[in-house]
Coordinates of C-alpha atoms and ligand atoms in Angstrom, one line a residue:
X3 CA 0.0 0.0 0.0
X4 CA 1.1 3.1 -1.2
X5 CA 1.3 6.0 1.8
X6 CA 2.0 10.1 1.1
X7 CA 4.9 11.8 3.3
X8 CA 4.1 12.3 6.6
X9 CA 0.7 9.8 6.6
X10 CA 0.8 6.3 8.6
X11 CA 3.4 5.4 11.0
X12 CA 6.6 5.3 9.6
X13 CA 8.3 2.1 9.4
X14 CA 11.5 3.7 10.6
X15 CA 12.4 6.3 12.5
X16 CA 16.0 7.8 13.5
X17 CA 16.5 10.8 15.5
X18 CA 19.8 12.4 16.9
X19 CA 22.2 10.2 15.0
X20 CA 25.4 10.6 15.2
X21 CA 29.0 8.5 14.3
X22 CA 32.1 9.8 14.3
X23 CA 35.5 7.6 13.4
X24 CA 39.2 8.1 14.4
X25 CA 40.4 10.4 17.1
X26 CA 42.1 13.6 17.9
X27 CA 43.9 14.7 14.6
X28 CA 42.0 12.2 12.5
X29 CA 38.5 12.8 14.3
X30 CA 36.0 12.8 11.7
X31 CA 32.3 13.3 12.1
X32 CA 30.4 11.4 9.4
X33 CA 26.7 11.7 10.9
X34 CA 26.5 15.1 12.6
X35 CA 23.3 15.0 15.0
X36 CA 21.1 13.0 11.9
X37 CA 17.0 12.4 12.0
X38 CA 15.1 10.7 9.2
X39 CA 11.6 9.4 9.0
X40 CA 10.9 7.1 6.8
X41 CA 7.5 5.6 5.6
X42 CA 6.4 2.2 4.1
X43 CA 5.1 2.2 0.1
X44 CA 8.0 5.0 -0.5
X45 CA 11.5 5.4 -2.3
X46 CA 13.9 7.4 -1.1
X47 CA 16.6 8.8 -2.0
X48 CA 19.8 9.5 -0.5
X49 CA 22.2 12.0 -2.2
X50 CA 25.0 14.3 -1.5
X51 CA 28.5 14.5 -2.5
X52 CA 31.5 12.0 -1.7
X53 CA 32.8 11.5 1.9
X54 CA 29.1 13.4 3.3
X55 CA 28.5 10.3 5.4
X56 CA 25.9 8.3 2.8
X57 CA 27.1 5.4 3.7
X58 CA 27.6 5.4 7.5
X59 CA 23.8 7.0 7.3
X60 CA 22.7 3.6 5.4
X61 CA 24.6 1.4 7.9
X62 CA 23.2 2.7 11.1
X63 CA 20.0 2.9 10.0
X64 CA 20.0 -1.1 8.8
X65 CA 21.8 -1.8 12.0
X66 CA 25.3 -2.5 10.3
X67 CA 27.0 0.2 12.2
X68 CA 26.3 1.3 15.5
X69 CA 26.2 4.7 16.1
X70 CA 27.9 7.0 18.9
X71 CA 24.5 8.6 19.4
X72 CA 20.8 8.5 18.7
X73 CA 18.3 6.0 18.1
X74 CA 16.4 3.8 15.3
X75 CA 13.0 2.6 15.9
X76 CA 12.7 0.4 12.9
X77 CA 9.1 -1.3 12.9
X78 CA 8.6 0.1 16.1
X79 CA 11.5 -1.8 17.8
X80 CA 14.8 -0.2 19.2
X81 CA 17.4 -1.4 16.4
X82 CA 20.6 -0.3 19.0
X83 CA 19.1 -1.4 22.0
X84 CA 18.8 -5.5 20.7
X85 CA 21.4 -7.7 21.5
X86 CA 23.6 -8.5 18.5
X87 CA 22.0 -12.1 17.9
X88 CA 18.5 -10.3 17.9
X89 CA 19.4 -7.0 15.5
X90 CA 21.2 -10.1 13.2
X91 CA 17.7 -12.0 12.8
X92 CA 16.2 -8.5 12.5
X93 CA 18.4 -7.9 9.3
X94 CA 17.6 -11.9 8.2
X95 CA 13.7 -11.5 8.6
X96 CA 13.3 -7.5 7.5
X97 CA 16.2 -6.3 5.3
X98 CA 17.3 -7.0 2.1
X99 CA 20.7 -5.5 1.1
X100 CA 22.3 -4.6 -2.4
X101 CA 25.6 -3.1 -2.9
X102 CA 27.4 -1.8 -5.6
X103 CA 30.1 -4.7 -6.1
X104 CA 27.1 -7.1 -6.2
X105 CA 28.3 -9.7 -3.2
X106 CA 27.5 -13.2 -5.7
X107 CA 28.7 -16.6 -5.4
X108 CA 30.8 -17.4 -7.9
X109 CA 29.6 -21.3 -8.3
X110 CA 26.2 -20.0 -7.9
X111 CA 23.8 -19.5 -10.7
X112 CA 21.3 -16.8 -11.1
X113 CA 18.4 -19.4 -10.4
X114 CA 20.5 -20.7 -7.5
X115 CA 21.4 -17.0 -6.1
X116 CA 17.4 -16.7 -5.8
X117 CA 16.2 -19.9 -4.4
X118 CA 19.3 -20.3 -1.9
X119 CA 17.1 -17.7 0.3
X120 CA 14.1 -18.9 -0.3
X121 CA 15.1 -22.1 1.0
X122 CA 17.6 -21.7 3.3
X123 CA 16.6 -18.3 4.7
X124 CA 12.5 -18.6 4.7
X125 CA 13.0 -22.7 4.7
X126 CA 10.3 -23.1 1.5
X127 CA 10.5 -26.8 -0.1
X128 CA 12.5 -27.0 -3.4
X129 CA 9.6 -26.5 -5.7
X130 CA 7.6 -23.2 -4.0
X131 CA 11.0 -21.8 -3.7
X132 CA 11.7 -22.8 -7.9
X133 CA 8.5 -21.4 -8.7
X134 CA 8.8 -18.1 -6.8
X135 CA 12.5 -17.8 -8.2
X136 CA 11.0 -18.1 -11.9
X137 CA 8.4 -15.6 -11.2
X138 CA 11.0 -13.3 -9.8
X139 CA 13.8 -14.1 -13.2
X140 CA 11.1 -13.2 -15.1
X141 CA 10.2 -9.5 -13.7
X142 CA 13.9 -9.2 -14.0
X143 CA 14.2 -10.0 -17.9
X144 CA 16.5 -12.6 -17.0
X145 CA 14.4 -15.4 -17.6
X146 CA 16.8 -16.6 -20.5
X147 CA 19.9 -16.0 -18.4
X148 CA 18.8 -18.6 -15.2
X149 CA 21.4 -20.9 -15.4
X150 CA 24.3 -18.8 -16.1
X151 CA 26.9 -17.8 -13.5
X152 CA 28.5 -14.6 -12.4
X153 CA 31.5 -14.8 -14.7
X154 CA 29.2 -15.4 -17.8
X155 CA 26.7 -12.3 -16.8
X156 CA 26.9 -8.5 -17.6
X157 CA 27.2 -5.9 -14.6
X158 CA 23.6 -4.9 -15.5
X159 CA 22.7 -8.7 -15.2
X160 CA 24.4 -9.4 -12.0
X161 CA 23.4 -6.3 -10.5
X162 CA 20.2 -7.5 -11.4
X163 CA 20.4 -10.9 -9.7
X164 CA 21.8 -8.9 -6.3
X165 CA 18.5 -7.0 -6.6
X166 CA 16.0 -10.2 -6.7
X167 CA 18.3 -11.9 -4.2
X168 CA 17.5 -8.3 -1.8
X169 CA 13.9 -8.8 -2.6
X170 CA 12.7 -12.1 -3.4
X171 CA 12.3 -12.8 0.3
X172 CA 9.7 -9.7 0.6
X173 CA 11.5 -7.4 2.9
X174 CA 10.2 -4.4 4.8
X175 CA 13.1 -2.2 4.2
X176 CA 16.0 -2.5 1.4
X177 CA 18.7 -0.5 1.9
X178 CA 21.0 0.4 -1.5
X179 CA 24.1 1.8 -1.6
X180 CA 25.0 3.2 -4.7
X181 CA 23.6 0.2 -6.9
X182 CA 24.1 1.8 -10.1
X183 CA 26.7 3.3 -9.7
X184 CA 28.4 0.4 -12.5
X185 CA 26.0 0.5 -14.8
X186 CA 24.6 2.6 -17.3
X187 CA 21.9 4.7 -17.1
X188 CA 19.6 2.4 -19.2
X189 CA 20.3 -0.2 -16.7
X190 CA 20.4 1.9 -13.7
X191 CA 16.9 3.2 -14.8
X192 CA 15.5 -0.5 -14.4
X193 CA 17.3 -0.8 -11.2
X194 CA 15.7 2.1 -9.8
X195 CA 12.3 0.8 -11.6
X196 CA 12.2 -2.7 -9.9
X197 CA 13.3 -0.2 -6.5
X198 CA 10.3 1.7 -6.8
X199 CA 8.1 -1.4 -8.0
X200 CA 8.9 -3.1 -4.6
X201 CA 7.7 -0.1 -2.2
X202 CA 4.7 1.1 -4.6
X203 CA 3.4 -2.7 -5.0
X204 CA 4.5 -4.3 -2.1
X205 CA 4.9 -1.2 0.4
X206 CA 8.4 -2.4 0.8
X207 CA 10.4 0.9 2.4
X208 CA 13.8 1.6 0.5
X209 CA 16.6 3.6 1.2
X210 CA 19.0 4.5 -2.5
X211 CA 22.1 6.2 -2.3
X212 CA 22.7 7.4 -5.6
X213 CA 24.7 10.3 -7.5
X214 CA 22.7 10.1 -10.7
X215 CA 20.2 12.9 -10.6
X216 CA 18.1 11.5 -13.7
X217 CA 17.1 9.0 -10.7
X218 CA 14.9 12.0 -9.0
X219 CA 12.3 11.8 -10.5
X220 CA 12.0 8.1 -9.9
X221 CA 11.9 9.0 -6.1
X222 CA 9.3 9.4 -3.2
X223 CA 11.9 11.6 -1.5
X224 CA 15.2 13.0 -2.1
X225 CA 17.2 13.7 0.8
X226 CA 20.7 15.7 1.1
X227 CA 23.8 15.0 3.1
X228 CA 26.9 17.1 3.5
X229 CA 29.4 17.4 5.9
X230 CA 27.2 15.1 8.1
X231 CA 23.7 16.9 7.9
X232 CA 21.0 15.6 6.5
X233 CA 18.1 18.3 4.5
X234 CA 15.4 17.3 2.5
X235 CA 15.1 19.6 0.0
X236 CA 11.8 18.6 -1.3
X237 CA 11.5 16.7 -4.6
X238 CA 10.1 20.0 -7.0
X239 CA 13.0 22.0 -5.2
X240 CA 15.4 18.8 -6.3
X241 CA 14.1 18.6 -10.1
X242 CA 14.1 22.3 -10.4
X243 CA 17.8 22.3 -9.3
X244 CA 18.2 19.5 -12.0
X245 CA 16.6 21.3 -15.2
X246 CA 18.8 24.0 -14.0
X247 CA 21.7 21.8 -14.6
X248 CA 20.4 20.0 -17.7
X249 CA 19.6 23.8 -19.1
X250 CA 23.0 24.5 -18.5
X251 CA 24.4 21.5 -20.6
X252 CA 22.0 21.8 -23.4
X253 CA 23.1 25.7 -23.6
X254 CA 26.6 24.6 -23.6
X255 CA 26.5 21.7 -26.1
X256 CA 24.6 24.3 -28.3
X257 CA 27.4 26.6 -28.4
Ligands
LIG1 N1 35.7 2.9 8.7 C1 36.1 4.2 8.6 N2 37.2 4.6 9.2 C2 37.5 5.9 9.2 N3 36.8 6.9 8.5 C3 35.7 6.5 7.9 C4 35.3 5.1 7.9 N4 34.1 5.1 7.2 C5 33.9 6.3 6.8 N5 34.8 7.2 7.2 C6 34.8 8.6 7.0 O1 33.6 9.2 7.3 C7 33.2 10.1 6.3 C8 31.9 9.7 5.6 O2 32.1 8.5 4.9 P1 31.0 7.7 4.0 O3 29.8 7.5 4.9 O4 31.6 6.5 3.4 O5 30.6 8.8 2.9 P2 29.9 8.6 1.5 O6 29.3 7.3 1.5 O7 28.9 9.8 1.4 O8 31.0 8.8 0.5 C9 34.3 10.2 5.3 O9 35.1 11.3 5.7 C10 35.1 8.9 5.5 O10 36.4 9.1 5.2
LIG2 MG1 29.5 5.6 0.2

């Protein structure tokens, strides 16, 4: 189910975050006093420029990286205040994850990348779990490419695969950091598309760090980080910024 900004309960909420790393000299504060609500059914996205804490925001909020200060309510539960065993089985039965180097198994084929958590992870016999991985192949157009491994797959492909392995088990929150960064922007496009497909259809709520700023319009919310602080400058105020840039280059490549 599909909710507006600022309707329902969020399905996660931070306040006062913050993470520093190194001491002294080398002190630096990544997450400078950080609050985020965030809702189930949306897309958000995370943006801001390199070293402005994206990714230390991403792993304290999924409870990878525990922060110096603050809190995450995440389904209503205190994330940092679980034991590690407990916030673990918390990632296993609510999270799905997708990175930008992909994480797969070698010796593992696409099929096999799928059903491995179906049946391992949510304990479904053999043939629910080979159905439900065909289903999910085929909403990632890779129906024809099942059986091949890593090695024999594109960066769009295999980025694909990471994608149903994050949501083939139905998560309430997937968290991705920068997972198009490798790809082009036809293929990043899908990514984002399958992204927003998961929270619009199945009220999934997803976090995207991204630099491409063709992906706003794609988004629920766009959200800013620099130098630790987090602003959300509204999606118009976003796409307004990026006509201003693409006005810019079409000026310039007219000239
Ligand atoms: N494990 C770490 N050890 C030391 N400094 C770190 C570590 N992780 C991140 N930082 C620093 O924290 C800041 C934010 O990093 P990061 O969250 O990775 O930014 P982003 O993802 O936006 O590029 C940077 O200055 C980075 O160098
Ligand atoms: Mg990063």
């Amino acid at each position: 189910m599909y909710h507006e900004r600022g309707h329902g309960e969020p399905s996660l909420r931070a306040t006062g975050l913050v993470r520093s790393f190194g001491a002294g000299e080398t002190l630096t504060t990544a997450l400078n006093s950080v609050s985020i609500d965030m809702y189930p059914g949306q897309l958000a996205l995370l943006m801001g420029p390199s070293g402005s804490g994206k990714s230390t925001l991403l792993a304290v909020l999924s409870g990878l990286l525990r922060p110096d200060a603050g809190n995450v309510y995440a389904l209503g539960r205190d994330l940092w205040g679980m034991s590690e065993r407990q916030r673990e089985q918390f990632r296993l039965d609510y999270c799905g994850f997708i990175f930008q180097g992909y994480n797969l198994f070698p010796a593992l084929t696409a099929r096999q990348h799928l059903e491995m958590i179906l049946r391992w992870g949510k304990n479904l016999p053999a043939r629910e779990a080979h159905e439900r991985a065909t289903d999910m192949l085929g909403l990632l157009g890779l129906a024809k490419k099942a059986d091949l491994r890593p090695a024999q797959m594109s960066g769009g492909e295999k980025q694909r695969v990471a994608i149903g392995r994050a949501l083939i088990k139905e998560p309430a929150f997937c968290f991705a950091d920068e997972p198009t960064a490798a790809l082009d922007w036809k293929h990043g496009e899908q990514v984002i598309e399958l992204l927003r497909m998961a929270a619009h259809d199945e009220g999934a709520t997803i976090l995207v760090v991204a630099h491409d700023s063709r992906i706003i319009p794609h988004a629920d919310r766009v959200f800013h980080l620099e130098d630790g602080c987090l602003l959300e400058p509204g999606i118009d105020e976003a796409e307004r910024a990026l006509r201003v840039i693409q006005g810019s280059k079409s000026l310039a490549s007219g000239f």
